[in-house]
Amino acid sequence: MGGCVVVRVTCNLVRTKNLSSLFIGFCRASTIGVCYGRNADDLPTPDKVVQLVQQHNIKYLRIYDSNIQVLKAFANTGVELMIGIPNSDLLPFSQFQSNADTWLKNSVLPYYPATKITYITVGAEITESPGNTSALVVPAMRNVFSALKKAGLHKRIKVSSTHSLGVLSRSFPPSAGAFNSSHASFLKPMLEFLAENQSPFMIDIYPYYALRDSPTNVSLDYALFQSSSEVIDPNTGLLYTNMFDAQIDALYYALMALNFRTIKIMVTETGWPSKGSPKETAATPDNAQIYNANLIRHVINDSGTPAKPGQELDVYVFSLFNENRKPGLESERNWGLFYPDQTSVYNLDFTGKGAVDTTPDSNVTSSNGTTWCIASTKASEMDLQSALDWACGPGNVDCSAIQPSQPCFEPDTLLSHASFAFNGYYQQNGATDVACSFGGNGVKVDKNPSYDNCLYMTTGVGTVNLFRHLSCRMNKTAASNTTVMTSASSSSTQNEVFAWTSSFLLITFLLILLNIGDSMKNLSQI
């Protein structure tokens, strides 16, 4: 396809409101990114793209080459780039180490580290490209890696190659996932390279194509993360509610079948077209918005997959712009999140930090019955400001967290601040429908809108909410150790479980002391 933007949440320490001296560590979470393809003749200049990217708080981009203008434009912006070596350059890169050395010297080192380059993709979807070039990929990857090692950057910049789902011969049921044996000659040495250097296996996944090409076997809701029914894997008993997870797990099982259990997966392209030919009825702006919004929510919430619950996953959305020079059906030119004039094709929260627009539904509940209240994106700024002022004033909501330098201040938008305040009032007042009305500007959701260090309270915030966060994390760790995917325990997993168990016991002890203190205080006031 072509071009990508990522959002990353890393290990942070969170100071809880009621336990001011207690800190809780949250491990690195999943990321969302966007591809920046440039196969068009009407796109804005790289300098203007930088402004667009920064305007939307986009922190991670994928480009498909090492274009000098792009690298220069993103210098000192803090945006991390994934750059690429096209298939057409694989032959010289694979033949001579000097070619890789010269490329790194001329195309990367002059701009690094001012331009933050984190990944280099060597070739793209090589099994789909014409000609027998697959044999060139691994030698080219090794030469690029050697060039990086000479420069002392091999641990800072990871080397990999992207693949289409066609690299698999079977993808359903997920537990039967297997690589196509015709690709074994280059896949085995590539997987050995990835495992040795802790690089990810990069895959491009498009549920849209599965739906378009096999509409009788794939439902639209299943492709859009909206299915109310479940597809069962008969071999494992695992239940799947969306195609994305099923395809990811198929790849995990394919890696396991070859005994490559430590290689992580990165989705370097996924998305949905907003327009298509008359026969491409599913290519609409509404479906594109639904898919990408649900994808972002699914990834940022660290849901993982049925076979890898809680497993972090880096995902790049395709793509930043519509690209008018791409051949094929109408949909091929309409994957963009933005038009070339930089206006949005549809609204989308790239960071996952703000509230995702949903339709109000009084029956919306999470699996454990927990709901949150956020501000509707359809509300006017005047109404939101008025409701925010009321919630933080007469509504008695503690709004200190949305003040400058506090954990919920960023993103500094009225919508985000109002969402935090709305939820505070909602939870403090019994989580009733009335408490989330705010003149029709509040929306109930069943997905936790918390992000980074900003924790949205639930009813019974404090001890109950703290235990929920700890239990959630511990359940993820336990689940990942009891599935078929992780039947072989490792020392790293045991250490993680020990660390979290120790933290849990320590926090429990401190909570008991605090509760005793509160009880003594209450007795003294009687």
XYZ file of N, CA and C in Angstrom, residues 333-463:
393
model
N -7.249 4.421 -4.343
C -6.867 5.840 -4.285
C -7.564 6.589 -3.144
N -8.253 5.837 -2.283
C -9.067 6.508 -1.259
C -8.935 5.876 0.129
N -7.700 5.614 0.528
C -7.447 5.109 1.873
C -7.075 6.228 2.848
N -6.987 7.447 2.367
C -6.460 8.534 3.180
C -7.346 8.969 4.329
N -6.695 9.430 5.401
C -7.391 10.078 6.509
C -7.615 11.558 6.205
N -6.776 12.079 5.257
C -6.882 13.480 4.861
C -6.909 13.583 3.341
N -7.576 14.629 2.873
C -7.495 14.982 1.463
C -6.178 15.736 1.243
N -5.725 15.856 0.003
C -4.484 16.598 -0.252
C -4.507 18.039 0.255
N -5.714 18.637 0.389
C -5.784 20.009 0.910
C -5.712 20.038 2.437
N -5.452 18.865 3.039
C -5.237 18.693 4.474
C -6.517 18.736 5.302
N -7.676 18.747 4.659
C -8.926 18.611 5.398
C -9.188 17.137 5.660
N -9.902 16.843 6.738
C -10.149 15.465 7.143
C -11.196 14.808 6.253
N -10.938 13.569 5.874
C -11.946 12.783 5.161
C -13.072 12.434 6.130
N -12.716 12.166 7.369
C -13.669 11.940 8.459
C -12.926 12.194 9.756
N -13.652 12.432 10.827
C -13.025 12.749 12.109
C -12.448 11.490 12.741
N -11.232 11.621 13.271
C -10.570 10.496 13.915
C -9.589 11.029 14.945
N -9.610 10.431 16.123
C -8.670 10.805 17.179
C -7.430 9.930 17.052
N -6.341 10.513 16.549
C -5.126 9.740 16.295
C -4.444 9.276 17.574
N -4.472 10.082 18.612
C -3.720 9.751 19.807
C -4.403 8.710 20.671
N -5.701 8.586 20.541
C -6.413 7.690 21.434
C -6.626 8.291 22.806
N -6.157 9.537 22.991
C -6.283 10.183 24.298
C -7.638 10.854 24.483
N -8.138 11.455 23.428
C -9.403 12.158 23.528
C -10.568 11.201 23.468
N -11.767 11.746 23.632
C -12.963 10.917 23.587
C -13.285 10.531 22.157
N -13.574 9.271 21.956
C -14.009 8.811 20.641
C -15.504 8.982 20.559
N -15.980 9.602 19.525
C -17.395 9.891 19.385
C -18.194 8.602 19.282
N -19.245 8.515 20.075
C -20.139 7.373 20.007
C -21.566 7.858 20.068
N -22.505 7.011 19.724
C -23.915 7.352 19.816
C -24.386 7.072 21.227
N -25.049 8.055 21.891
C -25.500 7.823 23.252
C -26.394 6.599 23.332
N -26.159 5.777 24.340
C -26.928 4.559 24.499
C -26.996 4.234 25.978
N -28.185 4.349 26.541
C -28.331 4.141 27.978
C -28.077 2.699 28.384
N -28.036 1.789 27.413
C -27.821 0.384 27.731
C -26.385 -0.056 27.554
N -25.486 0.895 27.221
C -24.090 0.536 26.998
C -23.445 0.130 28.313
N -22.880 -1.062 28.364
C -22.175 -1.522 29.550
C -20.954 -2.299 29.133
N -19.974 -2.321 30.000
C -18.785 -3.127 29.735
C -19.046 -4.535 30.235
N -18.072 -5.405 30.015
C -18.252 -6.793 30.404
C -18.468 -6.944 31.908
N -17.932 -5.988 32.709
C -18.133 -6.079 34.146
C -19.143 -5.042 34.644
N -19.882 -4.451 33.717
C -20.932 -3.505 34.082
C -20.454 -2.093 34.274
N -19.173 -1.809 34.115
C -18.635 -0.472 34.333
C -18.860 0.404 33.114
N -19.310 1.623 33.348
C -19.462 2.592 32.258
C -18.809 3.901 32.665
N -18.493 4.702 31.668
C -17.911 6.022 31.877
C -18.742 7.046 31.133
N -18.571 8.295 31.479
C -19.291 9.384 30.813
C -18.268 10.337 30.205
N -18.410 10.606 28.916
C -17.503 11.527 28.239
C -18.314 12.584 27.496
N -17.625 13.597 27.019
C -18.283 14.669 26.285
C -18.498 14.268 24.831
N -19.638 14.618 24.305
C -19.945 14.314 22.908
C -19.181 15.246 21.979
N -18.632 14.687 20.920
C -17.920 15.517 19.939
C -18.882 16.380 19.138
N -20.161 16.111 19.274
C -21.167 16.893 18.545
C -21.601 18.141 19.321
N -21.148 18.270 20.566
C -21.527 19.418 21.390
C -20.761 20.665 20.958
N -21.392 21.817 21.103
C -20.730 23.082 20.759
C -19.725 23.442 21.847
N -18.739 24.258 21.481
C -17.724 24.667 22.466
C -18.364 25.462 23.599
N -19.369 26.261 23.262
C -20.039 27.067 24.293
C -20.723 26.165 25.322
N -21.419 25.137 24.819
C -22.111 24.224 25.730
C -21.109 23.432 26.574
N -20.017 22.992 25.944
C -19.005 22.229 26.679
C -18.346 23.076 27.756
N -18.021 24.325 27.417
C -17.365 25.196 28.387
C -18.286 25.466 29.562
N -19.554 25.698 29.274
C -20.521 25.954 30.339
C -20.667 24.734 31.248
N -20.749 23.544 30.627
C -20.897 22.317 31.417
C -19.628 22.021 32.213
N -18.475 22.295 31.619
C -17.206 22.081 32.311
C -17.101 22.990 33.528
N -17.442 24.254 33.360
C -17.396 25.212 34.473
C -18.322 24.774 35.605
N -19.498 24.278 35.231
C -20.451 23.844 36.257
C -19.937 22.615 36.992
N -19.409 21.626 36.241
C -18.941 20.381 36.858
C -17.808 20.660 37.836
N -16.880 21.545 37.448
C -15.728 21.849 38.297
C -16.061 22.842 39.400
N -17.254 23.464 39.341
C -17.696 24.409 40.357
C -18.786 23.819 41.220
N -20.046 24.172 40.925
C -21.159 23.645 41.725
C -21.247 22.126 41.728
N -20.714 21.478 40.665
C -20.779 20.016 40.598
C -19.811 19.310 41.531
N -18.892 20.083 42.140
C -17.947 19.557 43.133
C -17.009 18.470 42.594
N -16.677 18.531 41.309
C -15.714 17.585 40.742
C -14.303 18.115 40.985
N -13.406 17.235 41.413
C -12.006 17.612 41.581
C -11.353 17.682 40.196
N -11.156 18.877 39.673
C -10.631 19.073 38.322
C -9.146 19.422 38.315
N -8.465 19.145 39.418
C -7.040 19.487 39.482
C -6.227 18.714 38.442
N -6.681 17.526 38.065
C -5.916 16.693 37.126
C -5.861 17.276 35.721
N -6.776 18.217 35.404
C -6.773 18.797 34.060
C -6.145 20.193 34.048
N -5.438 20.513 35.124
C -4.709 21.782 35.170
C -3.336 21.602 34.514
N -2.691 22.686 34.068
C -1.368 22.593 33.427
C -0.377 21.795 34.261
N 0.395 20.957 33.582
C 1.432 20.083 34.137
C 0.870 18.876 34.883
N -0.458 18.762 34.965
C -1.076 17.628 35.624
C -1.373 16.512 34.610
N -1.605 15.272 35.080
C -1.653 14.113 34.169
C -2.733 14.142 33.105
N -3.828 14.872 33.327
C -4.920 14.885 32.341
C -5.018 16.211 31.590
N -3.977 17.046 31.691
C -4.019 18.335 30.985
C -3.868 18.142 29.482
N -2.973 17.219 29.091
C -2.792 16.914 27.671
C -3.709 15.766 27.272
N -4.369 15.830 26.112
C -4.334 16.949 25.176
C -5.120 18.150 25.703
N -4.576 19.328 25.483
C -5.166 20.566 25.980
C -6.324 20.983 25.078
N -7.407 20.220 25.159
C -8.601 20.523 24.358
C -9.812 20.587 25.271
N -10.776 21.364 24.884
C -12.006 21.494 25.660
C -12.728 20.151 25.745
N -12.720 19.400 24.655
C -13.402 18.106 24.621
C -12.798 17.134 25.633
N -11.462 17.078 25.678
C -10.802 16.166 26.602
C -11.013 16.574 28.050
N -10.889 17.856 28.354
C -11.078 18.335 29.723
C -12.521 18.139 30.180
N -13.460 18.424 29.292
C -14.874 18.240 29.637
C -15.178 16.766 29.878
N -14.569 15.890 29.093
C -14.805 14.455 29.273
C -14.368 14.007 30.659
N -13.198 14.467 31.096
C -12.705 14.093 32.420
C -13.650 14.605 33.512
N -14.096 15.847 33.382
C -14.978 16.438 34.392
C -16.355 15.766 34.380
N -16.885 15.506 33.184
C -18.184 14.843 33.077
C -18.149 13.495 33.788
N -17.087 12.737 33.555
C -16.996 11.419 34.152
C -16.875 11.496 35.675
N -16.125 12.511 36.155
C -16.014 12.677 37.592
C -17.369 12.883 38.248
N -18.178 13.758 37.657
C -19.528 14.018 38.198
C -20.392 12.769 38.095
N -20.290 12.102 36.966
C -21.087 10.892 36.701
C -20.808 9.806 37.745
N -19.541 9.562 38.016
C -19.190 8.510 38.967
C -19.535 8.905 40.401
N -19.352 10.185 40.741
C -19.649 10.645 42.102
C -21.136 10.628 42.410
N -21.953 10.563 41.371
C -23.401 10.643 41.568
C -24.106 9.368 41.112
N -23.451 8.256 41.369
C -24.108 6.970 41.178
C -24.076 6.390 39.785
N -23.378 7.043 38.849
C -23.287 6.544 37.466
C -24.666 6.304 36.876
N -25.569 7.263 37.092
C -26.918 7.152 36.536
C -27.002 7.878 35.202
N -28.053 7.573 34.433
C -28.232 8.236 33.144
C -28.348 9.752 33.312
N -29.052 10.167 34.361
C -29.244 11.599 34.600
C -27.909 12.291 34.860
N -27.004 11.605 35.553
C -25.712 12.202 35.900
C -24.813 12.369 34.690
N -25.177 11.781 33.550
C -24.371 11.920 32.336
C -25.097 12.719 31.268
N -26.133 13.457 31.658
C -26.901 14.184 30.645
C -26.198 15.455 30.195
N -25.879 16.352 31.124
C -25.217 17.617 30.801
C -25.888 18.295 29.602
N -27.210 18.359 29.684
C -27.957 19.023 28.618
C -27.854 18.307 27.283
N -27.658 16.990 27.318
C -27.530 16.233 26.074
C -26.121 16.196 25.529
N -25.164 16.742 26.288
C -23.777 16.810 25.810
C -22.884 15.702 26.373
N -23.461 14.833 27.219
C -22.708 13.717 27.769
C -23.039 12.412 27.043
N -22.071 11.523 26.981
C -22.242 10.241 26.291
C -21.699 9.125 27.176
N -22.499 8.067 27.393
C -22.029 6.912 28.149
C -21.261 5.967 27.222
N -20.128 5.461 27.716
C -19.323 4.520 26.936
C -18.918 3.359 27.827
N -18.611 2.208 27.189
C -18.190 1.039 27.954
C -16.708 0.759 27.801
N -15.984 1.662 27.129
C -14.534 1.532 26.991
C -13.853 2.566 27.874
N -12.926 2.102 28.703
C -12.247 2.995 29.636
C -11.475 4.079 28.886
N -11.827 5.357 29.049
C -11.136 6.436 28.331
C -9.810 6.851 28.957
N -9.352 6.152 29.986
C -8.079 6.492 30.614
C -6.934 6.362 29.613
N -5.883 7.134 29.814
C -4.718 7.079 28.934
C -3.498 7.547 29.711
N -2.328 7.019 29.309
C -1.075 7.399 29.955
C -1.241 7.453 31.475
N -0.921 8.618 32.075
C -1.052 8.791 33.521
C -2.433 9.270 33.947
N -3.305 9.508 32.986
C -4.631 10.063 33.284
C -5.625 8.932 33.490
N -6.042 8.729 34.738
C -6.985 7.667 35.059
C -8.377 8.244 35.276
N -9.339 7.786 34.495
C -10.736 8.183 34.680
C -11.324 7.349 35.816
N -11.925 8.020 36.783
C -12.428 7.328 37.946
C -13.655 6.481 37.600
N -13.921 5.491 38.432
C -15.155 4.725 38.360
C -15.837 4.838 39.705
N -17.062 4.377 39.801
C -17.774 4.437 41.067
C -16.982 3.689 42.122
N -16.754 4.324 43.265
C -15.932 3.698 44.290
C -14.462 3.900 44.023
N -14.129 5.065 43.451
C -12.730 5.336 43.148
C -11.893 5.283 44.414
N -10.648 4.973 44.285
C -9.781 4.855 45.442
C -9.335 3.414 45.555
N -9.685 2.795 46.689
C -9.248 1.427 46.914
C -9.801 0.484 45.850
